[in-house]
Each structure stands twice: as structure tokens, then as C-alpha cells.
Amino acid sequence: MQLTSRVLTKEDYKILVSWWKQHKEWTPVPRNMLPENGTGGLMIERDGKPLVAGFLYLTNSKVAWTEWIVGDPNQRGKKEATTLLIESLENIAKDTGAEIILSIGRNETIKKIHRNLGYAVDDTPSYEISKNIK
């Protein structure tokens, strides 16, 4: 089983929407809310088949942000692919000059992968706070 990493394409958005819809707690993220209009991230494939994806927000500071990590809910064994995804997004952030990378999540597997990669994971519950200002 060969894992490969590639930059997201415009066509991948349909795949991601289908994955988000299959997760009961997720709502598909509008394309215009994603970095590079939905192409600012990576797809990890196993033997050429999309498996997990995530996005990297770059800022006008030394901070980068990974977000919207999602995988094909019909595929098993995504831990190694998710680890590769997070490491690959981190490497891109480093290459752009970021000095810190942030992420949020409540999924225990994602938190464990981050811990294993040396991230500090605060176990104190916090809340995402947002407001539509359109």
C-alpha cells in the first residue's frame, strides 16, 4: 500500500464535500472559505485513491494554521495517511517561513497523531467562536 501526497485540485472539492456530508457532525465548507479557493491543501492517496485531505492557511505573520482535515469515511486504516498529511502540511508551512503552526480538533485520533508529532495538545475544552460578517 503506497501512500502519496499531492496538492489539492479544483476537482477534489467534490470529493471533500461528499466526505463532509457523510460525517454527521460536519457541514461542507464553502470553497471560498478555504485557502486558495479549495486548492490550498493536500490530498493523501493510497495506491492512487484519495484517502485524507487537509488545508493550510498561511498568514501575513509567522503563524500557519492547518484545518478541515477529513478522510474518506468508507476507508479504514487512515492513521498513517493522516500522519503523512499533517507532516506534509507542516513542511510546507516551514518552507514558507512560518514559525508556529496551529490546529484545532476534537477527534481523539487526530489529537493523538498531533501529540506523536511533537505538538502540544491542550486537553482543556475550548470553543470555536465565529461570526458571519457578510
PDB file of N, CA, C and O in Angstrom, residues 3-75:
ATOM      1  N   LEU A   3       1.446   5.198  -0.049  1.00  0.00           N
ATOM      2  CA  LEU A   3       0.857   6.492   0.249  1.00  0.00           C
ATOM      3  C   LEU A   3       1.621   7.574  -0.500  1.00  0.00           C
ATOM      4  O   LEU A   3       2.849   7.573  -0.515  1.00  0.00           O
ATOM      5  N   THR A   4       0.864   8.481  -1.116  1.00  0.00           N
ATOM      6  CA  THR A   4       1.476   9.613  -1.800  1.00  0.00           C
ATOM      7  C   THR A   4       0.728  10.879  -1.417  1.00  0.00           C
ATOM      8  O   THR A   4      -0.457  10.857  -1.083  1.00  0.00           O
ATOM      9  N   SER A   5       1.448  11.979  -1.474  1.00  0.00           N
ATOM     10  CA  SER A   5       0.903  13.290  -1.149  1.00  0.00           C
ATOM     11  C   SER A   5       0.896  14.136  -2.413  1.00  0.00           C
ATOM     12  O   SER A   5       1.858  14.115  -3.183  1.00  0.00           O
ATOM     13  N   ARG A   6      -0.201  14.877  -2.613  1.00  0.00           N
ATOM     14  CA  ARG A   6      -0.261  15.786  -3.751  1.00  0.00           C
ATOM     15  C   ARG A   6      -1.078  17.017  -3.380  1.00  0.00           C
ATOM     16  O   ARG A   6      -1.882  16.993  -2.440  1.00  0.00           O
ATOM     17  N   VAL A   7      -0.870  18.080  -4.114  1.00  0.00           N
ATOM     18  CA  VAL A   7      -1.617  19.319  -3.903  1.00  0.00           C
ATOM     19  C   VAL A   7      -3.062  19.099  -4.349  1.00  0.00           C
ATOM     20  O   VAL A   7      -3.327  18.421  -5.351  1.00  0.00           O
ATOM     21  N   LEU A   8      -3.980  19.656  -3.604  1.00  0.00           N
ATOM     22  CA  LEU A   8      -5.391  19.564  -3.977  1.00  0.00           C
ATOM     23  C   LEU A   8      -5.647  20.254  -5.313  1.00  0.00           C
ATOM     24  O   LEU A   8      -5.020  21.267  -5.633  1.00  0.00           O
ATOM     25  N   THR A   9      -6.579  19.705  -6.069  1.00  0.00           N
ATOM     26  CA  THR A   9      -7.001  20.306  -7.326  1.00  0.00           C
ATOM     27  C   THR A   9      -8.427  20.825  -7.173  1.00  0.00           C
ATOM     28  O   THR A   9      -9.139  20.462  -6.227  1.00  0.00           O
ATOM     29  N   LYS A  10      -8.836  21.615  -8.115  1.00  0.00           N
ATOM     30  CA  LYS A  10     -10.202  22.143  -8.105  1.00  0.00           C
ATOM     31  C   LYS A  10     -11.225  21.005  -8.094  1.00  0.00           C
ATOM     32  O   LYS A  10     -12.258  21.082  -7.434  1.00  0.00           O
ATOM     33  N   GLU A  11     -10.924  19.932  -8.805  1.00  0.00           N
ATOM     34  CA  GLU A  11     -11.835  18.798  -8.910  1.00  0.00           C
ATOM     35  C   GLU A  11     -11.979  18.038  -7.594  1.00  0.00           C
ATOM     36  O   GLU A  11     -12.985  17.363  -7.368  1.00  0.00           O
ATOM     37  N   ASP A  12     -10.997  18.124  -6.708  1.00  0.00           N
ATOM     38  CA  ASP A  12     -11.056  17.408  -5.426  1.00  0.00           C
ATOM     39  C   ASP A  12     -12.165  17.931  -4.522  1.00  0.00           C
ATOM     40  O   ASP A  12     -12.620  17.209  -3.625  1.00  0.00           O
ATOM     41  N   TYR A  13     -12.606  19.151  -4.723  1.00  0.00           N
ATOM     42  CA  TYR A  13     -13.615  19.736  -3.850  1.00  0.00           C
ATOM     43  C   TYR A  13     -14.873  18.864  -3.787  1.00  0.00           C
ATOM     44  O   TYR A  13     -15.445  18.674  -2.719  1.00  0.00           O
ATOM     45  N   LYS A  14     -15.280  18.291  -4.899  1.00  0.00           N
ATOM     46  CA  LYS A  14     -16.466  17.420  -4.917  1.00  0.00           C
ATOM     47  C   LYS A  14     -16.267  16.203  -4.009  1.00  0.00           C
ATOM     48  O   LYS A  14     -17.196  15.780  -3.317  1.00  0.00           O
ATOM     49  N   ILE A  15     -15.075  15.656  -4.014  1.00  0.00           N
ATOM     50  CA  ILE A  15     -14.763  14.507  -3.155  1.00  0.00           C
ATOM     51  C   ILE A  15     -14.863  14.922  -1.691  1.00  0.00           C
ATOM     52  O   ILE A  15     -15.487  14.230  -0.881  1.00  0.00           O
ATOM     53  N   LEU A  16     -14.281  16.069  -1.358  1.00  0.00           N
ATOM     54  CA  LEU A  16     -14.287  16.535   0.025  1.00  0.00           C
ATOM     55  C   LEU A  16     -15.711  16.813   0.508  1.00  0.00           C
ATOM     56  O   LEU A  16     -16.064  16.458   1.637  1.00  0.00           O
ATOM     57  N   VAL A  17     -16.517  17.418  -0.339  1.00  0.00           N
ATOM     58  CA  VAL A  17     -17.920  17.676   0.025  1.00  0.00           C
ATOM     59  C   VAL A  17     -18.629  16.354   0.328  1.00  0.00           C
ATOM     60  O   VAL A  17     -19.361  16.252   1.313  1.00  0.00           O
ATOM     61  N   SER A  18     -18.398  15.339  -0.489  1.00  0.00           N
ATOM     62  CA  SER A  18     -19.053  14.046  -0.238  1.00  0.00           C
ATOM     63  C   SER A  18     -18.576  13.456   1.081  1.00  0.00           C
ATOM     64  O   SER A  18     -19.373  12.874   1.819  1.00  0.00           O
ATOM     65  N   TRP A  19     -17.300  13.605   1.417  1.00  0.00           N
ATOM     66  CA  TRP A  19     -16.799  13.103   2.700  1.00  0.00           C
ATOM     67  C   TRP A  19     -17.423  13.877   3.845  1.00  0.00           C
ATOM     68  O   TRP A  19     -17.857  13.284   4.833  1.00  0.00           O
ATOM     69  N   TRP A  20     -17.451  15.217   3.751  1.00  0.00           N
ATOM     70  CA  TRP A  20     -18.032  16.033   4.822  1.00  0.00           C
ATOM     71  C   TRP A  20     -19.497  15.672   5.049  1.00  0.00           C
ATOM     72  O   TRP A  20     -19.941  15.592   6.181  1.00  0.00           O
ATOM     73  N   LYS A  21     -20.240  15.450   3.983  1.00  0.00           N
ATOM     74  CA  LYS A  21     -21.657  15.115   4.120  1.00  0.00           C
ATOM     75  C   LYS A  21     -21.874  13.772   4.804  1.00  0.00           C
ATOM     76  O   LYS A  21     -22.905  13.557   5.436  1.00  0.00           O
ATOM     77  N   GLN A  22     -20.915  12.857   4.671  1.00  0.00           N
ATOM     78  CA  GLN A  22     -21.046  11.543   5.299  1.00  0.00           C
ATOM     79  C   GLN A  22     -20.735  11.564   6.792  1.00  0.00           C
ATOM     80  O   GLN A  22     -21.075  10.626   7.504  1.00  0.00           O
ATOM     81  N   HIS A  23     -20.082  12.622   7.272  1.00  0.00           N
ATOM     82  CA  HIS A  23     -19.817  12.802   8.698  1.00  0.00           C
ATOM     83  C   HIS A  23     -20.962  13.609   9.287  1.00  0.00           C
ATOM     84  O   HIS A  23     -21.175  14.762   8.910  1.00  0.00           O
ATOM     85  N   LYS A  24     -21.703  13.019  10.193  1.00  0.00           N
ATOM     86  CA  LYS A  24     -22.916  13.651  10.727  1.00  0.00           C
ATOM     87  C   LYS A  24     -22.658  15.010  11.358  1.00  0.00           C
ATOM     88  O   LYS A  24     -23.508  15.888  11.308  1.00  0.00           O
ATOM     89  N   GLU A  25     -21.498  15.185  11.965  1.00  0.00           N
ATOM     90  CA  GLU A  25     -21.221  16.435  12.673  1.00  0.00           C
ATOM     91  C   GLU A  25     -20.591  17.511  11.792  1.00  0.00           C
ATOM     92  O   GLU A  25     -20.288  18.597  12.266  1.00  0.00           O
ATOM     93  N   TRP A  26     -20.405  17.240  10.515  1.00  0.00           N
ATOM     94  CA  TRP A  26     -19.754  18.189   9.615  1.00  0.00           C
ATOM     95  C   TRP A  26     -20.747  18.797   8.633  1.00  0.00           C
ATOM     96  O   TRP A  26     -21.685  18.139   8.197  1.00  0.00           O
ATOM     97  N   THR A  27     -20.465  20.012   8.270  1.00  0.00           N
ATOM     98  CA  THR A  27     -21.161  20.694   7.185  1.00  0.00           C
ATOM     99  C   THR A  27     -20.094  21.013   6.143  1.00  0.00           C
ATOM    100  O   THR A  27     -19.006  21.473   6.515  1.00  0.00           O
ATOM    101  N   PRO A  28     -20.344  20.789   4.869  1.00  0.00           N
ATOM    102  CA  PRO A  28     -19.326  21.119   3.870  1.00  0.00           C
ATOM    103  C   PRO A  28     -18.887  22.584   3.985  1.00  0.00           C
ATOM    104  O   PRO A  28     -19.707  23.478   4.157  1.00  0.00           O
ATOM    105  N   VAL A  29     -17.597  22.776   3.910  1.00  0.00           N
ATOM    106  CA  VAL A  29     -17.023  24.119   3.993  1.00  0.00           C
ATOM    107  C   VAL A  29     -17.119  24.761   2.610  1.00  0.00           C
ATOM    108  O   VAL A  29     -16.683  24.158   1.624  1.00  0.00           O
ATOM    109  N   PRO A  30     -17.699  25.955   2.518  1.00  0.00           N
ATOM    110  CA  PRO A  30     -17.771  26.617   1.210  1.00  0.00           C
ATOM    111  C   PRO A  30     -16.367  26.815   0.622  1.00  0.00           C
ATOM    112  O   PRO A  30     -15.421  27.136   1.353  1.00  0.00           O
ATOM    113  N   ARG A  31     -16.265  26.615  -0.651  1.00  0.00           N
ATOM    114  CA  ARG A  31     -14.978  26.709  -1.345  1.00  0.00           C
ATOM    115  C   ARG A  31     -14.282  28.044  -1.067  1.00  0.00           C
ATOM    116  O   ARG A  31     -13.075  28.096  -0.866  1.00  0.00           O
ATOM    117  N   ASN A  32     -15.063  29.135  -1.040  1.00  0.00           N
ATOM    118  CA  ASN A  32     -14.450  30.454  -0.864  1.00  0.00           C
ATOM    119  C   ASN A  32     -13.971  30.696   0.566  1.00  0.00           C
ATOM    120  O   ASN A  32     -13.355  31.726   0.842  1.00  0.00           O
ATOM    121  N   MET A  33     -14.222  29.763   1.479  1.00  0.00           N
ATOM    122  CA  MET A  33     -13.712  29.864   2.847  1.00  0.00           C
ATOM    123  C   MET A  33     -12.431  29.037   3.028  1.00  0.00           C
ATOM    124  O   MET A  33     -11.835  29.042   4.102  1.00  0.00           O
ATOM    125  N   LEU A  34     -12.024  28.353   1.990  1.00  0.00           N
ATOM    126  CA  LEU A  34     -10.842  27.513   2.037  1.00  0.00           C
ATOM    127  C   LEU A  34      -9.651  28.239   1.409  1.00  0.00           C
ATOM    128  O   LEU A  34      -9.827  29.064   0.505  1.00  0.00           O
ATOM    129  N   PRO A  35      -8.446  27.929   1.864  1.00  0.00           N
ATOM    130  CA  PRO A  35      -7.274  28.572   1.271  1.00  0.00           C
ATOM    131  C   PRO A  35      -7.190  28.274  -0.225  1.00  0.00           C
ATOM    132  O   PRO A  35      -7.486  27.156  -0.660  1.00  0.00           O
ATOM    133  N   GLU A  36      -6.808  29.302  -0.962  1.00  0.00           N
ATOM    134  CA  GLU A  36      -6.646  29.183  -2.418  1.00  0.00           C
ATOM    135  C   GLU A  36      -7.915  28.639  -3.083  1.00  0.00           C
ATOM    136  O   GLU A  36      -7.850  27.873  -4.039  1.00  0.00           O
ATOM    137  N   ASN A  37      -9.056  29.045  -2.540  1.00  0.00           N
ATOM    138  CA  ASN A  37     -10.351  28.650  -3.100  1.00  0.00           C
ATOM    139  C   ASN A  37     -10.501  27.125  -3.213  1.00  0.00           C
ATOM    140  O   ASN A  37     -11.073  26.606  -4.160  1.00  0.00           O
ATOM    141  N   GLY A  38      -9.970  26.448  -2.213  1.00  0.00           N
ATOM    142  CA  GLY A  38     -10.126  24.995  -2.163  1.00  0.00           C
ATOM    143  C   GLY A  38      -8.941  24.194  -2.657  1.00  0.00           C
ATOM    144  O   GLY A  38      -8.969  22.967  -2.616  1.00  0.00           O
ATOM    145  N   THR A  39      -7.886  24.870  -3.101  1.00  0.00           N
ATOM    146  CA  THR A  39      -6.710  24.141  -3.579  1.00  0.00           C
ATOM    147  C   THR A  39      -5.493  24.353  -2.674  1.00  0.00           C
ATOM    148  O   THR A  39      -4.406  23.872  -2.994  1.00  0.00           O
ATOM    149  N   GLY A  40      -5.673  25.034  -1.562  1.00  0.00           N
ATOM    150  CA  GLY A  40      -4.570  25.324  -0.650  1.00  0.00           C
ATOM    151  C   GLY A  40      -4.383  24.259   0.402  1.00  0.00           C
ATOM    152  O   GLY A  40      -4.418  24.530   1.601  1.00  0.00           O
ATOM    153  N   GLY A  41      -4.201  23.060  -0.051  1.00  0.00           N
ATOM    154  CA  GLY A  41      -4.010  21.946   0.873  1.00  0.00           C
ATOM    155  C   GLY A  41      -3.484  20.737   0.145  1.00  0.00           C
ATOM    156  O   GLY A  41      -3.045  20.829  -1.006  1.00  0.00           O
ATOM    157  N   LEU A  42      -3.550  19.622   0.818  1.00  0.00           N
ATOM    158  CA  LEU A  42      -3.000  18.384   0.269  1.00  0.00           C
ATOM    159  C   LEU A  42      -4.000  17.249   0.345  1.00  0.00           C
ATOM    160  O   LEU A  42      -4.849  17.207   1.235  1.00  0.00           O
ATOM    161  N   MET A  43      -3.856  16.330  -0.581  1.00  0.00           N
ATOM    162  CA  MET A  43      -4.598  15.078  -0.596  1.00  0.00           C
ATOM    163  C   MET A  43      -3.575  13.958  -0.429  1.00  0.00           C
ATOM    164  O   MET A  43      -2.548  13.940  -1.114  1.00  0.00           O
ATOM    165  N   ILE A  44      -3.865  13.042   0.473  1.00  0.00           N
ATOM    166  CA  ILE A  44      -3.053  11.834   0.607  1.00  0.00           C
ATOM    167  C   ILE A  44      -3.833  10.711  -0.053  1.00  0.00           C
ATOM    168  O   ILE A  44      -5.017  10.511   0.230  1.00  0.00           O
ATOM    169  N   GLU A  45      -3.153  10.012  -0.930  1.00  0.00           N
ATOM    170  CA  GLU A  45      -3.780   8.897  -1.641  1.00  0.00           C
ATOM    171  C   GLU A  45      -3.094   7.598  -1.249  1.00  0.00           C
ATOM    172  O   GLU A  45      -1.895   7.581  -0.954  1.00  0.00           O
ATOM    173  N   ARG A  46      -3.862   6.531  -1.263  1.00  0.00           N
ATOM    174  CA  ARG A  46      -3.321   5.189  -1.068  1.00  0.00           C
ATOM    175  C   ARG A  46      -3.526   4.437  -2.368  1.00  0.00           C
ATOM    176  O   ARG A  46      -4.671   4.271  -2.815  1.00  0.00           O
ATOM    177  N   ASP A  47      -2.423   4.053  -2.967  1.00  0.00           N
ATOM    178  CA  ASP A  47      -2.472   3.352  -4.253  1.00  0.00           C
ATOM    179  C   ASP A  47      -3.297   4.132  -5.275  1.00  0.00           C
ATOM    180  O   ASP A  47      -4.098   3.563  -6.023  1.00  0.00           O
ATOM    181  N   GLY A  48      -3.140   5.467  -5.268  1.00  0.00           N
ATOM    182  CA  GLY A  48      -3.811   6.321  -6.247  1.00  0.00           C
ATOM    183  C   GLY A  48      -5.240   6.696  -5.913  1.00  0.00           C
ATOM    184  O   GLY A  48      -5.882   7.419  -6.668  1.00  0.00           O
ATOM    185  N   LYS A  49      -5.766   6.224  -4.783  1.00  0.00           N
ATOM    186  CA  LYS A  49      -7.148   6.523  -4.397  1.00  0.00           C
ATOM    187  C   LYS A  49      -7.168   7.540  -3.255  1.00  0.00           C
ATOM    188  O   LYS A  49      -6.511   7.330  -2.228  1.00  0.00           O
ATOM    189  N   PRO A  50      -7.927   8.644  -3.386  1.00  0.00           N
ATOM    190  CA  PRO A  50      -7.996   9.658  -2.325  1.00  0.00           C
ATOM    191  C   PRO A  50      -8.402   9.040  -0.988  1.00  0.00           C
ATOM    192  O   PRO A  50      -9.331   8.244  -0.906  1.00  0.00           O
ATOM    193  N   LEU A  51      -7.661   9.453   0.084  1.00  0.00           N
ATOM    194  CA  LEU A  51      -7.890   8.863   1.395  1.00  0.00           C
ATOM    195  C   LEU A  51      -8.148   9.912   2.474  1.00  0.00           C
ATOM    196  O   LEU A  51      -9.127   9.824   3.202  1.00  0.00           O
ATOM    197  N   VAL A  52      -7.263  10.904   2.594  1.00  0.00           N
ATOM    198  CA  VAL A  52      -7.436  12.001   3.552  1.00  0.00           C
ATOM    199  C   VAL A  52      -6.938  13.295   2.927  1.00  0.00           C
ATOM    200  O   VAL A  52      -6.079  13.278   2.041  1.00  0.00           O
ATOM    201  N   ALA A  53      -7.486  14.406   3.411  1.00  0.00           N
ATOM    202  CA  ALA A  53      -7.077  15.717   2.901  1.00  0.00           C
ATOM    203  C   ALA A  53      -7.137  16.736   4.028  1.00  0.00           C
ATOM    204  O   ALA A  53      -7.813  16.528   5.045  1.00  0.00           O
ATOM    205  N   GLY A  54      -6.440  17.829   3.838  1.00  0.00           N
ATOM    206  CA  GLY A  54      -6.462  18.915   4.807  1.00  0.00           C
ATOM    207  C   GLY A  54      -5.930  20.183   4.171  1.00  0.00           C
ATOM    208  O   GLY A  54      -5.320  20.152   3.096  1.00  0.00           O
ATOM    209  N   PHE A  55      -6.145  21.293   4.859  1.00  0.00           N
ATOM    210  CA  PHE A  55      -5.815  22.610   4.322  1.00  0.00           C
ATOM    211  C   PHE A  55      -4.795  23.326   5.190  1.00  0.00           C
ATOM    212  O   PHE A  55      -4.703  23.072   6.397  1.00  0.00           O
ATOM    213  N   LEU A  56      -4.061  24.230   4.565  1.00  0.00           N
ATOM    214  CA  LEU A  56      -3.072  25.044   5.257  1.00  0.00           C
ATOM    215  C   LEU A  56      -3.368  26.511   4.973  1.00  0.00           C
ATOM    216  O   LEU A  56      -3.317  26.954   3.823  1.00  0.00           O
ATOM    217  N   TYR A  57      -3.705  27.234   6.033  1.00  0.00           N
ATOM    218  CA  TYR A  57      -3.900  28.674   5.935  1.00  0.00           C
ATOM    219  C   TYR A  57      -2.574  29.342   6.257  1.00  0.00           C
ATOM    220  O   TYR A  57      -1.989  29.090   7.317  1.00  0.00           O
ATOM    221  N   LEU A  58      -2.098  30.167   5.343  1.00  0.00           N
ATOM    222  CA  LEU A  58      -0.890  30.953   5.580  1.00  0.00           C
ATOM    223  C   LEU A  58      -1.320  32.378   5.879  1.00  0.00           C
ATOM    224  O   LEU A  58      -2.296  32.866   5.319  1.00  0.00           O
ATOM    225  N   THR A  59      -0.602  33.035   6.779  1.00  0.00           N
ATOM    226  CA  THR A  59      -0.993  34.362   7.226  1.00  0.00           C
ATOM    227  C   THR A  59       0.085  35.378   6.876  1.00  0.00           C
ATOM    228  O   THR A  59       1.144  35.026   6.352  1.00  0.00           O
ATOM    229  N   ASN A  60      -0.182  36.632   7.215  1.00  0.00           N
ATOM    230  CA  ASN A  60       0.816  37.675   6.988  1.00  0.00           C
ATOM    231  C   ASN A  60       1.740  37.804   8.205  1.00  0.00           C
ATOM    232  O   ASN A  60       2.368  38.831   8.408  1.00  0.00           O
ATOM    233  N   SER A  61       1.801  36.750   8.996  1.00  0.00           N
ATOM    234  CA  SER A  61       2.699  36.675  10.141  1.00  0.00           C
ATOM    235  C   SER A  61       3.471  35.363  10.041  1.00  0.00           C
ATOM    236  O   SER A  61       3.424  34.689   9.027  1.00  0.00           O
ATOM    237  N   LYS A  62       4.126  34.984  11.090  1.00  0.00           N
ATOM    238  CA  LYS A  62       4.892  33.734  11.115  1.00  0.00           C
ATOM    239  C   LYS A  62       4.049  32.565  11.618  1.00  0.00           C
ATOM    240  O   LYS A  62       4.565  31.546  12.058  1.00  0.00           O
ATOM    241  N   VAL A  63       2.719  32.716  11.544  1.00  0.00           N
ATOM    242  CA  VAL A  63       1.789  31.688  12.007  1.00  0.00           C
ATOM    243  C   VAL A  63       1.104  31.038  10.810  1.00  0.00           C
ATOM    244  O   VAL A  63       0.663  31.721   9.893  1.00  0.00           O
ATOM    245  N   ALA A  64       1.030  29.720  10.828  1.00  0.00           N
ATOM    246  CA  ALA A  64       0.264  28.965   9.832  1.00  0.00           C
ATOM    247  C   ALA A  64      -0.788  28.158  10.596  1.00  0.00           C
ATOM    248  O   ALA A  64      -0.663  27.918  11.795  1.00  0.00           O
ATOM    249  N   TRP A  65      -1.817  27.744   9.875  1.00  0.00           N
ATOM    250  CA  TRP A  65      -2.942  27.062  10.514  1.00  0.00           C
ATOM    251  C   TRP A  65      -3.376  25.897   9.638  1.00  0.00           C
ATOM    252  O   TRP A  65      -3.677  26.075   8.463  1.00  0.00           O
ATOM    253  N   THR A  66      -3.430  24.696  10.219  1.00  0.00           N
ATOM    254  CA  THR A  66      -3.985  23.552   9.490  1.00  0.00           C
ATOM    255  C   THR A  66      -5.435  23.380   9.919  1.00  0.00           C
ATOM    256  O   THR A  66      -5.775  23.584  11.089  1.00  0.00           O
ATOM    257  N   GLU A  67      -6.259  23.017   8.967  1.00  0.00           N
ATOM    258  CA  GLU A  67      -7.686  22.919   9.279  1.00  0.00           C
ATOM    259  C   GLU A  67      -8.383  22.005   8.292  1.00  0.00           C
ATOM    260  O   GLU A  67      -7.859  21.674   7.239  1.00  0.00           O
ATOM    261  N   TRP A  68      -9.617  21.624   8.667  1.00  0.00           N
ATOM    262  CA  TRP A  68     -10.546  20.855   7.835  1.00  0.00           C
ATOM    263  C   TRP A  68      -9.956  19.521   7.386  1.00  0.00           C
ATOM    264  O   TRP A  68     -10.145  19.099   6.251  1.00  0.00           O
ATOM    265  N   ILE A  69      -9.248  18.848   8.288  1.00  0.00           N
ATOM    266  CA  ILE A  69      -8.728  17.516   7.966  1.00  0.00           C
ATOM    267  C   ILE A  69      -9.909  16.558   7.920  1.00  0.00           C
ATOM    268  O   ILE A  69     -10.699  16.464   8.861  1.00  0.00           O
ATOM    269  N   VAL A  70     -10.031  15.880   6.810  1.00  0.00           N
ATOM    270  CA  VAL A  70     -11.163  14.969   6.604  1.00  0.00           C
ATOM    271  C   VAL A  70     -10.681  13.776   5.794  1.00  0.00           C
ATOM    272  O   VAL A  70      -9.765  13.890   4.983  1.00  0.00           O
ATOM    273  N   GLY A  71     -11.298  12.637   6.061  1.00  0.00           N
ATOM    274  CA  GLY A  71     -10.935  11.431   5.331  1.00  0.00           C
ATOM    275  C   GLY A  71     -12.160  10.738   4.778  1.00  0.00           C
ATOM    276  O   GLY A  71     -13.290  11.007   5.188  1.00  0.00           O
ATOM    277  N   ASP A  72     -11.914   9.850   3.858  1.00  0.00           N
ATOM    278  CA  ASP A  72     -12.983   9.046   3.270  1.00  0.00           C
ATOM    279  C   ASP A  72     -13.547   8.142   4.368  1.00  0.00           C
ATOM    280  O   ASP A  72     -12.854   7.253   4.870  1.00  0.00           O
ATOM    281  N   PRO A  73     -14.797   8.366   4.784  1.00  0.00           N
ATOM    282  CA  PRO A  73     -15.356   7.569   5.871  1.00  0.00           C
ATOM    283  C   PRO A  73     -15.541   6.092   5.517  1.00  0.00           C
ATOM    284  O   PRO A  73     -15.762   5.267   6.407  1.00  0.00           O
ATOM    285  N   ASN A  74     -15.440   5.758   4.248  1.00  0.00           N
ATOM    286  CA  ASN A  74     -15.613   4.371   3.820  1.00  0.00           C
ATOM    287  C   ASN A  74     -14.294   3.604   3.777  1.00  0.00           C
ATOM    288  O   ASN A  74     -14.294   2.416   3.463  1.00  0.00           O
ATOM    289  N   GLN A  75     -13.195   4.287   4.077  1.00  0.00           N
ATOM    290  CA  GLN A  75     -11.874   3.650   4.067  1.00  0.00           C
ATOM    291  C   GLN A  75     -11.389   3.484   5.498  1.00  0.00           C
ATOM    292  O   GLN A  75     -11.566   4.361   6.329  1.00  0.00           O
TER     293      GLN A  75
END
